Structure formats: C-alpha cells, structure tokens
mmCIF file of C-alpha atoms in Angstrom:
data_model
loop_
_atom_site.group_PDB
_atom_site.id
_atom_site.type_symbol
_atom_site.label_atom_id
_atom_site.label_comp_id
_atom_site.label_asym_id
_atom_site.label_seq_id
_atom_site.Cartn_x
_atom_site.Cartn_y
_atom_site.Cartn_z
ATOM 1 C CA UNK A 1 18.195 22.606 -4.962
ATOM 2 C CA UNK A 2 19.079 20.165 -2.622
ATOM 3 C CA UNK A 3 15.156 19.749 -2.410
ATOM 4 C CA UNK A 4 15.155 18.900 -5.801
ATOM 5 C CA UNK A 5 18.172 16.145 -5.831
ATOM 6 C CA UNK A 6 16.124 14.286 -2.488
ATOM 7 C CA UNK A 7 12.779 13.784 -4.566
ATOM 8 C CA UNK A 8 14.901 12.874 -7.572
ATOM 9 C CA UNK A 9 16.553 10.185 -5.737
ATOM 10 C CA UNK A 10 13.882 8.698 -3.851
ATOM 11 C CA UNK A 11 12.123 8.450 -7.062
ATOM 12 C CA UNK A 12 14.853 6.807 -8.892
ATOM 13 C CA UNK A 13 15.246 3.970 -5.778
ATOM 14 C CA UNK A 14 11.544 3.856 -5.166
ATOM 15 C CA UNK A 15 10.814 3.040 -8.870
ATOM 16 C CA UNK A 16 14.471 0.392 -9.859
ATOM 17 C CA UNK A 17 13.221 -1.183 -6.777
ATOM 18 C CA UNK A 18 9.506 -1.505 -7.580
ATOM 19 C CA UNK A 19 10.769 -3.103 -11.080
ATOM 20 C CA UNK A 20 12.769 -5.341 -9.600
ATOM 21 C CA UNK A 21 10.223 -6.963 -7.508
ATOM 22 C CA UNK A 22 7.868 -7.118 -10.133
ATOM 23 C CA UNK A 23 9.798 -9.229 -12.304
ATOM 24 C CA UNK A 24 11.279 -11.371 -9.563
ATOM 25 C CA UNK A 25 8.667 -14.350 -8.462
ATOM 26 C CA UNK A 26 10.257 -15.736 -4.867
ATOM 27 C CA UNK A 27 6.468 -17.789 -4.598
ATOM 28 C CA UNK A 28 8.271 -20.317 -7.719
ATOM 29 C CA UNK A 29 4.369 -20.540 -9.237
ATOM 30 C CA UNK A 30 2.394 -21.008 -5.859
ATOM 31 C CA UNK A 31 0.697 -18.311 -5.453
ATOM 32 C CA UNK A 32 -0.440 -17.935 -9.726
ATOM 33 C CA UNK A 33 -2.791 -19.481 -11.643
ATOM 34 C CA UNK A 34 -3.470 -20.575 -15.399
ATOM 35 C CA UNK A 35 -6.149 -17.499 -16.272
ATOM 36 C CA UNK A 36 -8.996 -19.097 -18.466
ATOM 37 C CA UNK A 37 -12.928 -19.289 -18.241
ATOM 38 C CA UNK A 38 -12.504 -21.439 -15.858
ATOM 39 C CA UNK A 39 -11.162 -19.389 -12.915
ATOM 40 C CA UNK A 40 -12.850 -16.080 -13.844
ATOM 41 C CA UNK A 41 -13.322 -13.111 -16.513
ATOM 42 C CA UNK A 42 -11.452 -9.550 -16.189
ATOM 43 C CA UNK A 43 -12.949 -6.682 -17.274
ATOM 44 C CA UNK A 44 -10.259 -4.020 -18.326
ATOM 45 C CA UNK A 45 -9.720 0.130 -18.034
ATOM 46 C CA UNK A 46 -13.421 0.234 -16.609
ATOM 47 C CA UNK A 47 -13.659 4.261 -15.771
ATOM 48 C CA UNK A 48 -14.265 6.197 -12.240
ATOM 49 C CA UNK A 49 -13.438 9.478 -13.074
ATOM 50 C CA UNK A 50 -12.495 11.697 -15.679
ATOM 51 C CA UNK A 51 -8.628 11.336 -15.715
ATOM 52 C CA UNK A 52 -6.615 9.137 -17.871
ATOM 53 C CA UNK A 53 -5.473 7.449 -15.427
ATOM 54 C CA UNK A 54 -8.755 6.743 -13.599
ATOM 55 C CA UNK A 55 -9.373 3.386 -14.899
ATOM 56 C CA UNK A 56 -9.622 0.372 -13.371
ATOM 57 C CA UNK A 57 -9.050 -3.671 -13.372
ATOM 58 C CA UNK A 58 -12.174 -5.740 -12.520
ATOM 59 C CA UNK A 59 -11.670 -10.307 -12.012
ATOM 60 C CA UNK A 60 -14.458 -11.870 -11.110
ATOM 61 C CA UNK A 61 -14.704 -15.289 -10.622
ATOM 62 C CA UNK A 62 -16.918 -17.960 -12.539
ATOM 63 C CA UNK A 63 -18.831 -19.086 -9.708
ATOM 64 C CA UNK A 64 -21.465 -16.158 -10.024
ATOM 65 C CA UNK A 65 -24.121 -17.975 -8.270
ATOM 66 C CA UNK A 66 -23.526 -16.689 -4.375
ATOM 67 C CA UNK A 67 -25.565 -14.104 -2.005
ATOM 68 C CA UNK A 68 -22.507 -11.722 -1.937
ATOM 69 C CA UNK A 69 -18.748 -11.838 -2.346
ATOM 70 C CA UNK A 70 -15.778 -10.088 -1.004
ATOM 71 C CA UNK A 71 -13.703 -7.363 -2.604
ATOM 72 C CA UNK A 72 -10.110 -7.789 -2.527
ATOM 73 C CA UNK A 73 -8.545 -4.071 -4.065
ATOM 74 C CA UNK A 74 -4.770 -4.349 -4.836
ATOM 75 C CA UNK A 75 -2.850 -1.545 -5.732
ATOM 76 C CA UNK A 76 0.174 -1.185 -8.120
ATOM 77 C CA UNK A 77 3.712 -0.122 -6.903
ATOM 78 C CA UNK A 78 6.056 2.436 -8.494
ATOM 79 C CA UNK A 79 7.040 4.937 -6.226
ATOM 80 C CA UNK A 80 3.813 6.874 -6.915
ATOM 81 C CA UNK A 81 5.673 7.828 -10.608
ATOM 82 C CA UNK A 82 5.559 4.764 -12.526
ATOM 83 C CA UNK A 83 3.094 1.923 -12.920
ATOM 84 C CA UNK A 84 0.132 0.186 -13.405
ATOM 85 C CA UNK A 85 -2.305 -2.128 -12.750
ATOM 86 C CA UNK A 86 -1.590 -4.783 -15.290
ATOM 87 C CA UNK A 87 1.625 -5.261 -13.431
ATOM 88 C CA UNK A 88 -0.450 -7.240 -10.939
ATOM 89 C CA UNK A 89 -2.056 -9.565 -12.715
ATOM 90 C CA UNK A 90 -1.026 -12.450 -11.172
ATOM 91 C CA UNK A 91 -1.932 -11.595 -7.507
ATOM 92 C CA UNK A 92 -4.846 -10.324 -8.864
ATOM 93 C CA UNK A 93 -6.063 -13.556 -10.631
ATOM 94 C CA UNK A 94 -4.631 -15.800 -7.842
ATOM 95 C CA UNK A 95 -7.497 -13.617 -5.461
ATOM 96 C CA UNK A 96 -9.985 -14.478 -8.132
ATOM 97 C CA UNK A 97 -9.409 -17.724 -8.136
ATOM 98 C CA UNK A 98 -9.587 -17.559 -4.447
ATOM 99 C CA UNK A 99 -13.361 -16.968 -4.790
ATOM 100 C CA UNK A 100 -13.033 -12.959 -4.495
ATOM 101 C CA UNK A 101 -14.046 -10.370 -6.500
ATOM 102 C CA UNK A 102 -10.685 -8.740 -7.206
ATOM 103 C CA UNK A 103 -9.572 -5.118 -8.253
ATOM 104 C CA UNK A 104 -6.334 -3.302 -9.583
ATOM 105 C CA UNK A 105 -7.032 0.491 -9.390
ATOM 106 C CA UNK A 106 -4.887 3.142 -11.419
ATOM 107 C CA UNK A 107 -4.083 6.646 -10.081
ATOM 108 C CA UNK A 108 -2.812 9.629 -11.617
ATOM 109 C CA UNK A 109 1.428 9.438 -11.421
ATOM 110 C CA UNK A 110 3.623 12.359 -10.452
ATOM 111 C CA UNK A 111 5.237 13.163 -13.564
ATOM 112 C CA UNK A 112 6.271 16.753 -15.387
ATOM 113 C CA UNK A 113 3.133 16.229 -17.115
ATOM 114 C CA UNK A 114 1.233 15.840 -13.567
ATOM 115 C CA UNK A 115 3.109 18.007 -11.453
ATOM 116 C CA UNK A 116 0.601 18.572 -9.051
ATOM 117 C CA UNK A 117 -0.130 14.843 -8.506
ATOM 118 C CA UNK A 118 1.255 13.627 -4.733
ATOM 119 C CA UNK A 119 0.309 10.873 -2.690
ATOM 120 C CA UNK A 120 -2.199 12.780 -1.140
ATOM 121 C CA UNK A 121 -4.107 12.831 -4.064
ATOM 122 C CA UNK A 122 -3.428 9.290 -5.396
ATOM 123 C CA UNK A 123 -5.468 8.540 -1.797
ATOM 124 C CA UNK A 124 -8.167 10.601 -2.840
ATOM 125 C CA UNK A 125 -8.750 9.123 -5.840
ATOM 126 C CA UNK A 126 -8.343 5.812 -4.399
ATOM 127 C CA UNK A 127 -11.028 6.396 -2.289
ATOM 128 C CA UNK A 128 -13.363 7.897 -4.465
ATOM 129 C CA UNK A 129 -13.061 5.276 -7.236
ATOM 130 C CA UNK A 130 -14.179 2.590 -4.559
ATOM 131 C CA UNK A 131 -17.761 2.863 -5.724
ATOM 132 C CA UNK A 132 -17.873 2.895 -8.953
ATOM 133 C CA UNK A 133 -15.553 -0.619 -8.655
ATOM 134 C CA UNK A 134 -18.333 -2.008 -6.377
ATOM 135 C CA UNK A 135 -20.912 -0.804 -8.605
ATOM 136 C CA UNK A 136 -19.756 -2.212 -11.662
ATOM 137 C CA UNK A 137 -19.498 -5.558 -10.047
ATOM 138 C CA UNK A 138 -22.961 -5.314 -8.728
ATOM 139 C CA UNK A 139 -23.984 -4.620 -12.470
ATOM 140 C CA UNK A 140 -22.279 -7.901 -13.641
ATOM 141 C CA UNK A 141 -24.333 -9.861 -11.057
ATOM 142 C CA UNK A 142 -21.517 -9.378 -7.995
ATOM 143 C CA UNK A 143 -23.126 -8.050 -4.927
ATOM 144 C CA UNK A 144 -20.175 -6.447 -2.358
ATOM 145 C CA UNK A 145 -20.377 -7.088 1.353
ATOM 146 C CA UNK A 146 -17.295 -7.134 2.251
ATOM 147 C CA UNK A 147 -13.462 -6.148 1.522
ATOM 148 C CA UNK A 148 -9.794 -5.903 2.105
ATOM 149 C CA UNK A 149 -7.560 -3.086 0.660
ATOM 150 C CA UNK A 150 -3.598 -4.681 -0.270
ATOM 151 C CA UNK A 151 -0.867 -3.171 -2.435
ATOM 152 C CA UNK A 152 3.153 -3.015 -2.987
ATOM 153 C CA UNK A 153 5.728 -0.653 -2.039
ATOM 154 C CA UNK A 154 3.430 2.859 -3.097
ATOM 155 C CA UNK A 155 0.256 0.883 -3.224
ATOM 156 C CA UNK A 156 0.569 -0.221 0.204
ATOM 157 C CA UNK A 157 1.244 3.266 1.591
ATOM 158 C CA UNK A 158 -2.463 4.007 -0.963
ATOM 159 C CA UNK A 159 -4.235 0.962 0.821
ATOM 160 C CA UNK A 160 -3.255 1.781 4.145
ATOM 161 C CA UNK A 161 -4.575 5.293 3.887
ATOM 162 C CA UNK A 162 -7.625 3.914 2.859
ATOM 163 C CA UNK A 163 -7.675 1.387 5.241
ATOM 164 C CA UNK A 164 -6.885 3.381 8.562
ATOM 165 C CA UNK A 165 -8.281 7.195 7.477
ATOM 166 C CA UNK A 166 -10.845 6.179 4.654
ATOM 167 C CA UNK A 167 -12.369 3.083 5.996
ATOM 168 C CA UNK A 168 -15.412 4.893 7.577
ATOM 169 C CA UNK A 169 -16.608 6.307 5.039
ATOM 170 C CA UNK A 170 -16.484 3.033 2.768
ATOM 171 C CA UNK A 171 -19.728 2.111 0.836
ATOM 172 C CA UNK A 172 -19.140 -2.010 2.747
ATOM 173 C CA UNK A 173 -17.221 -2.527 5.427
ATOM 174 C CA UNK A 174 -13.321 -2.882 5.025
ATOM 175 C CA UNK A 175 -12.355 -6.088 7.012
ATOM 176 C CA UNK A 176 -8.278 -6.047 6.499
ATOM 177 C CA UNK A 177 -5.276 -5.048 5.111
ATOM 178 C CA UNK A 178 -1.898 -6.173 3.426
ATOM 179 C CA UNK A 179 0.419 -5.491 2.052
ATOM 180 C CA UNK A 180 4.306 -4.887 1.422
ATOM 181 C CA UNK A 181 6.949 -1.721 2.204
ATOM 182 C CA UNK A 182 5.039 0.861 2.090
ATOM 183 C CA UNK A 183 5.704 4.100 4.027
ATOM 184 C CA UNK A 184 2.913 4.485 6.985
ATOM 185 C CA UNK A 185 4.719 7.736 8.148
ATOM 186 C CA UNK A 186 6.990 10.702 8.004
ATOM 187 C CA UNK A 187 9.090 11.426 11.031
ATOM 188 C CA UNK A 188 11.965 13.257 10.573
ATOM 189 C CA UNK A 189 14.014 10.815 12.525
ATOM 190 C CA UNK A 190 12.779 7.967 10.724
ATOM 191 C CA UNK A 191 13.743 8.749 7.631
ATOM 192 C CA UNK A 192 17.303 10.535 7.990
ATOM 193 C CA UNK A 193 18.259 7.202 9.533
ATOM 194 C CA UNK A 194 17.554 5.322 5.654
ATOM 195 C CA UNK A 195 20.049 2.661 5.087
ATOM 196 C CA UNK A 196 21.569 2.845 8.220
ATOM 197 C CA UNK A 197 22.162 0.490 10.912
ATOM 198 C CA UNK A 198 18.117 -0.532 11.965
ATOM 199 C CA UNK A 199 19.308 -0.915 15.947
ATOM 200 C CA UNK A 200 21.441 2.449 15.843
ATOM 201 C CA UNK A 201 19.671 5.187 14.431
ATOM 202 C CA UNK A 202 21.144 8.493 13.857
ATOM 203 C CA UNK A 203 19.838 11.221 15.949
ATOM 204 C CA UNK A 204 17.948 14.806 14.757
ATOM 205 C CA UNK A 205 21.319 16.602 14.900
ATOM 206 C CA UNK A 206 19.861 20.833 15.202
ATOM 207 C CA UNK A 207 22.783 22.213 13.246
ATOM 208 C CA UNK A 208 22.008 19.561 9.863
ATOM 209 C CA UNK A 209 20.054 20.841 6.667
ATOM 210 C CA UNK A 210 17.766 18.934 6.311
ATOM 211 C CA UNK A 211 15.738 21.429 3.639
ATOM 212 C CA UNK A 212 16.302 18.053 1.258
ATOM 213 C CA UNK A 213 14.422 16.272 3.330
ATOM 214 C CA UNK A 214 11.656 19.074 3.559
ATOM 215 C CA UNK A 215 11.644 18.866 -0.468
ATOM 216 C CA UNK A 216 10.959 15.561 -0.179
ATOM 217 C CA UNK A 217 8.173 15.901 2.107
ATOM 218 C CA UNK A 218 6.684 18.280 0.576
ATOM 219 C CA UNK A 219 6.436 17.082 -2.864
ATOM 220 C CA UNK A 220 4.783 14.127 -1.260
ATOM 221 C CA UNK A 221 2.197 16.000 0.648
ATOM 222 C CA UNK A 222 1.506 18.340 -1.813
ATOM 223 C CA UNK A 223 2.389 20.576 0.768
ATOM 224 C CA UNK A 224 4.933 23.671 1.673
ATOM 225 C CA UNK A 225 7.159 22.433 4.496
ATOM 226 C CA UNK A 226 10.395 23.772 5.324
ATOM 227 C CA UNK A 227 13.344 22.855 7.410
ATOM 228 C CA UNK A 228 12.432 25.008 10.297
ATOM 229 C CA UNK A 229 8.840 23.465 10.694
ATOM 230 C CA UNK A 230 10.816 20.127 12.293
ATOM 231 C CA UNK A 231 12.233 22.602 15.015
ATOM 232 C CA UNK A 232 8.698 23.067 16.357
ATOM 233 C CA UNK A 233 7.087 19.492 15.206
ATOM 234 C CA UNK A 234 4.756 22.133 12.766
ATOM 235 C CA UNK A 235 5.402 19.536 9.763
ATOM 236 C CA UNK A 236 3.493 16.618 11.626
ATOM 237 C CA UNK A 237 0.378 18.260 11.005
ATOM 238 C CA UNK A 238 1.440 18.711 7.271
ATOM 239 C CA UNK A 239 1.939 14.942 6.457
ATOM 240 C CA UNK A 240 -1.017 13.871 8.484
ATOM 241 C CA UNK A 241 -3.252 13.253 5.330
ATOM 242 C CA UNK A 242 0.063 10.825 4.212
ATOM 243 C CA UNK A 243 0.826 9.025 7.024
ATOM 244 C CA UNK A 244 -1.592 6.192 7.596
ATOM 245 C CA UNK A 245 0.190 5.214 11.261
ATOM 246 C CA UNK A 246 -1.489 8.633 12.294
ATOM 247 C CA UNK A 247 -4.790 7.197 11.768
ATOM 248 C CA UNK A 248 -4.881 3.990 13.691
ATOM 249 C CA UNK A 249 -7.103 3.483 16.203
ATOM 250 C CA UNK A 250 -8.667 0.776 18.300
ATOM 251 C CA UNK A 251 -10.924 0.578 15.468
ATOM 252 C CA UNK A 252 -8.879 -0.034 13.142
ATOM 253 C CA UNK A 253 -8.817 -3.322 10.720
ATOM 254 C CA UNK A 254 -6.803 -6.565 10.985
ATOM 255 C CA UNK A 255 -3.022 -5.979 9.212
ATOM 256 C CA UNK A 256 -0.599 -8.126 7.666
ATOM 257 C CA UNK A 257 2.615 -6.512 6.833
ATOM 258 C CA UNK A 258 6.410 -7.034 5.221
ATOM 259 C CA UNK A 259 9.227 -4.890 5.349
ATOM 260 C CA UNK A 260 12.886 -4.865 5.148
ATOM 261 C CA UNK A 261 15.630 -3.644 7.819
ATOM 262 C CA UNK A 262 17.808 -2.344 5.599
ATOM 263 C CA UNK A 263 15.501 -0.647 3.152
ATOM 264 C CA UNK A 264 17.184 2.304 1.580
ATOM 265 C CA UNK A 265 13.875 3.508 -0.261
ATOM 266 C CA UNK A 266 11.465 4.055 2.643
ATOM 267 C CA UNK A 267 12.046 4.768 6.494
ATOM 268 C CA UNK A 268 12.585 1.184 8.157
ATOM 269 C CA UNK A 269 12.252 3.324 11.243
ATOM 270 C CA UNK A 270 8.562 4.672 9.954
ATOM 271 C CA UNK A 271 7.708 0.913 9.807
ATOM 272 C CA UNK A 272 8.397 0.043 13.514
ATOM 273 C CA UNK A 273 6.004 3.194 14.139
ATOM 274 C CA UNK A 274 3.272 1.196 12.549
ATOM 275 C CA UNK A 275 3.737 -1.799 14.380
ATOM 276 C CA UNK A 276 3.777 0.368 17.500
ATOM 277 C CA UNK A 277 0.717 2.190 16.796
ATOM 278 C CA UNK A 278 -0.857 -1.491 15.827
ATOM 279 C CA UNK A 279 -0.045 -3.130 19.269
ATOM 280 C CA UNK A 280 -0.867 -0.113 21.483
ATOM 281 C CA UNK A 281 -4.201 -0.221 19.827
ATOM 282 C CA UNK A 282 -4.715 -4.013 20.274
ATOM 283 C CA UNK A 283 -5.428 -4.114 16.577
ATOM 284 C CA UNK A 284 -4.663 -7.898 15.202
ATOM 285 C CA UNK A 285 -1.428 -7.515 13.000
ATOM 286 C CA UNK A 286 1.437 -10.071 11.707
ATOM 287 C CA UNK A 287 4.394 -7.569 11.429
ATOM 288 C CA UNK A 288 6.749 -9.553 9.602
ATOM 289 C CA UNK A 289 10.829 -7.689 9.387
ATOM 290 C CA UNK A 290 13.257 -9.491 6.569
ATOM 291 C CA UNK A 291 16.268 -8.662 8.612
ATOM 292 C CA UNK A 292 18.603 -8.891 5.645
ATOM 293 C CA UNK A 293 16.389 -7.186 2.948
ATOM 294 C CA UNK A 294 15.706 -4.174 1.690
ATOM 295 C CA UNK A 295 12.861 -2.629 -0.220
ATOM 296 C CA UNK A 296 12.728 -5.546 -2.291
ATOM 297 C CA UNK A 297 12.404 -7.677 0.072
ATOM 298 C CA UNK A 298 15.249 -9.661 -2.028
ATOM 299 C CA UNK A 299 17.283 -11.815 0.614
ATOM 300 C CA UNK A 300 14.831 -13.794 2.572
ATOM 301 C CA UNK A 301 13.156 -15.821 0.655
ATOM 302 C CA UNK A 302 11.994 -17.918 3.173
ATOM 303 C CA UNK A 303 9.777 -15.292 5.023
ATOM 304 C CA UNK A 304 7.916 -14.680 1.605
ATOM 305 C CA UNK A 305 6.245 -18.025 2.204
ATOM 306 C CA UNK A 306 5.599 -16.802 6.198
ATOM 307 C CA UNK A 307 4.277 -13.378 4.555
ATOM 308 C CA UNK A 308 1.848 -15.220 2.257
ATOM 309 C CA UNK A 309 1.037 -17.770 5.279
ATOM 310 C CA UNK A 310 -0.435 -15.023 6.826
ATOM 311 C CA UNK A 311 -2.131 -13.182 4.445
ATOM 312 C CA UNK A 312 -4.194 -16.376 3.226
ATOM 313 C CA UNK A 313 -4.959 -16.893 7.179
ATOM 314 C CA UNK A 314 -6.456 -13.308 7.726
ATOM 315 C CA UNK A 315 -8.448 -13.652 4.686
ATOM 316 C CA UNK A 316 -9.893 -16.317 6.027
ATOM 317 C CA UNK A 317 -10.716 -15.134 9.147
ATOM 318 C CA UNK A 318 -11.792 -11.455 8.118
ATOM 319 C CA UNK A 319 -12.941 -12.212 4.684
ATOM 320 C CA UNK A 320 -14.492 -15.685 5.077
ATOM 321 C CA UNK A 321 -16.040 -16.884 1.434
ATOM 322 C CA UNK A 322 -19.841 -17.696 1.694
ATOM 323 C CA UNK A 323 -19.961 -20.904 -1.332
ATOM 324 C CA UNK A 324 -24.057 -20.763 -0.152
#
C-alpha cells in the first residue's frame, strides 16, 4: 500500500512540476526563434520502432551544404508518465537555428495502459532509436559526426543514461551533456531527505519503513526491491541500470547541469552525488545549484541566464560547427 501512495505521489509532483516549467519562459524570448524556411525544416513522428510511442522529431537547418553536422537529441520531461516531444519545440528550433541537426525523441510512458514501462526501459529505447534518427538525417542529405544528448526533469535522467552508460556503444561519438533536474541516482539517504533542509539531511534511521520508498524504486527500475535489501546495500545493484552517477568514469563526456536545493520531486542529495562522481573523475562539468528553487527551478531567475551561459559555451567547445 504504502508502495503504492509513494509512486502515486512522486508522479503527481514530478508531472505539476514538469507543466509548470513548460509553460513558464524565464529566457523572456532569448533563447527562441521565429520557425520559417529560413532557419530550418522539421520532419514530424518519423518511426524507430514498432511502439506508438516510438516516433520521433527531426529540425534540420537550411544550410544543407556542409561535410557533417552535429546532433543535438533533447528529451521531453514528464515524470516518465506524461509528455512529449512537441513540448520542446522551442529549444529544439533555437538548436537548429544554432546550425545543429536537432532531435526530440518519444518513449513509451508508464501508464495503466503501459504498466510495464519504467525508466529502465524509456533508456533502452532511447538508445536504440539513436540510429534510425541519424539515419534519417543522413537520408535528407545530413551526415552525423558528432553529438550531445540534453533533456528536462525525466529527459535529463534519459540523456544522462545515455550519455554516461550508453555512450560507447553510440553509432558517432557523444561529445556532451545537459541538461536540467533530473535524478542521476537512488540512494536511500538521498532521497528520504526530499524537501528537507539541503545542509542537514536526515539520517537512515534502522527502525523506519521505508517499504514506500522500495515501491518507488521499484516501479522505477522495473525491478523487485524491498525494504530489507537497504539493510545490506542489495538494492544498489538493482537501480544500477537507472542511476547514471553509477556510470561515470574518467571517460566520461563534458556536463552542464541545473538543479534546485529545495526540490521536493527528485533527491537534491542524489544531485550532489553527481557532481561528486564528476570532479573525482576530472570530467569537465558546470554544476550549477538554484539555492532557493525547487524542481522548477522557479526562484532564480538569474542563474537561468548562467545555466544557458554555459550550455552555449560547451557546445562550442565540444560541438564546434564546421560552416566549411
């Protein structure tokens, strides 16, 4: 039961929160751009697979003439339940416009019609749709060399998977990722500590229930773990696949990141893990906190612009546009 009420509430944050960002736009018009001929053509619900939901977004821009061009993927929000990838269109046509070759990717949603769908699958079909999306731009005269992997809230916890555990087996290199509030792991005492103060976390206490929590987990692994397995440290092993912090490595790609201290969706606490994991592994990150936001991001308006800063500077460092 109490299983039951965890996964209902996370969803019910996780997705409010995901439509309140979408419809809020703290860039005031810098970071869109008047869609026409001149910028670029989209190609819509191109197919990778045989799901409904296996369709995706392709921009590419109207200078066709060049060698090769990057791929810029960015993937929807939602709370891995709600969603899609024409909620995006306006990052998506601002990296167009940018000179890249830009994708939004759908993914089948956990839903009572698609019980079985958790975020370890949404990876998997993340990963495996990557190249039919460089294949169909190579068909319209778009040859790949290149790309980053970006997303919001669910899609960033989708991009860094592919990012840190997929990027090896990508069909071109993957150069970078972005992205915003997505969880990058699942440590118990990360996420009991939700909402709380950020610089006092609450301790594992042995004599809690924390089955809820278990529910929660599980759902999202598509995985059985129970209460006892965070006794022994068993459940680590069991969110692996879901927890792209796990992956990291001194190999591991560029990363620009946002969160929010006081989120109250996903584990602030998770977040700091990923910056850890970043640093020990020299890996070149901006890990930027909105110490009065939460998963919205909602209250510091001015880091948006520091946020964005950022991501334009890595892209053009890691995913440099040849105009030859």
């Amino acid at each position: 039961m109490w299983g039951f009420i965890y996964v209902g509430a996370f969803i019910t944050a996780f997705t409010v929160s995901a439509i309140l960002k979408m419809k809020v736009d703290p860039f005031a018009g810098k970071y869109t751009v008047h869609w026409d001929s001149s910028v670029g053509t989209v190609y819509t619900d191109l197919s990778y697979g045989d799901g409904e939901a296996n369709k995706f977004d392709l921009y590419v821009p109207a200078d066709s003439g060049r060698e090769s061009y990057g791929l810029v993927v960015y993937l929807h929000p939602g709370g891995f339940t709600s969603g899609d990838k024409s909620g995006d269109q306006e990052m998506l046509a601002w990296l167009c416009a940018k000179g890249y070759v830009a994708a939004g990717i759908n993914y089948t949603l956990f839903s009572e019609e698609n019980p079985q769908a958790n975020v370890y699958t949404q990876s998997v079909e993340i990963r495996d749709s990557i190249p039919f999306v460089i294949a169909e731009a190579e068909k319209l005269g778009y040859p790949i060399d290149k790309m980053a992997v970006a997303g919001g809230s669910a899609g960033h916890a989708l991009a860094m998977l592919y990012a840190y555990r997929d990027a090896d087996i990508s069909p071109v290199p993957v150069k970078m990722v972005f992205g915003a509030v997505g969880p990058s792991c699942f440590y118990l005492e990360d996420w009991i500590n939700m909402g709380a103060d950020p610089e006092h976390p609450n301790p594992v206490d042995p004599n809690t229930d924390y089955s809820g929590i278990a529910g929660l987990f599980s759902v999202m692994a598509g995985k059985e773990i129970t209460a006892d397995m965070f006794a022994t440290g068993a459940y680590l092993e069991q969110v692996k696949d879901i927890s792209a912090a796990m992956w990291i490595d001194e190999d591991s790609v560029p990363t620009v990141c946002a969160y929010g201290a006081w989120d109250r969706v996903q584990a602030f606490g998770a977040s700091r893990r990923l910056e850890a994991a970043l640093t020990e592994n020299n890996v070149p990150h901006e890990y930027i906190v909105f110490p009065h936001s939460g998963h919205g991001l909602q209250n510091d308006n001015r880091l948006y612009g520091s946020y964005m800063d950022k991501v334009e500077e890595y892209l053009e460092i890691y995913m440099p546009i040849d105009r030859k």
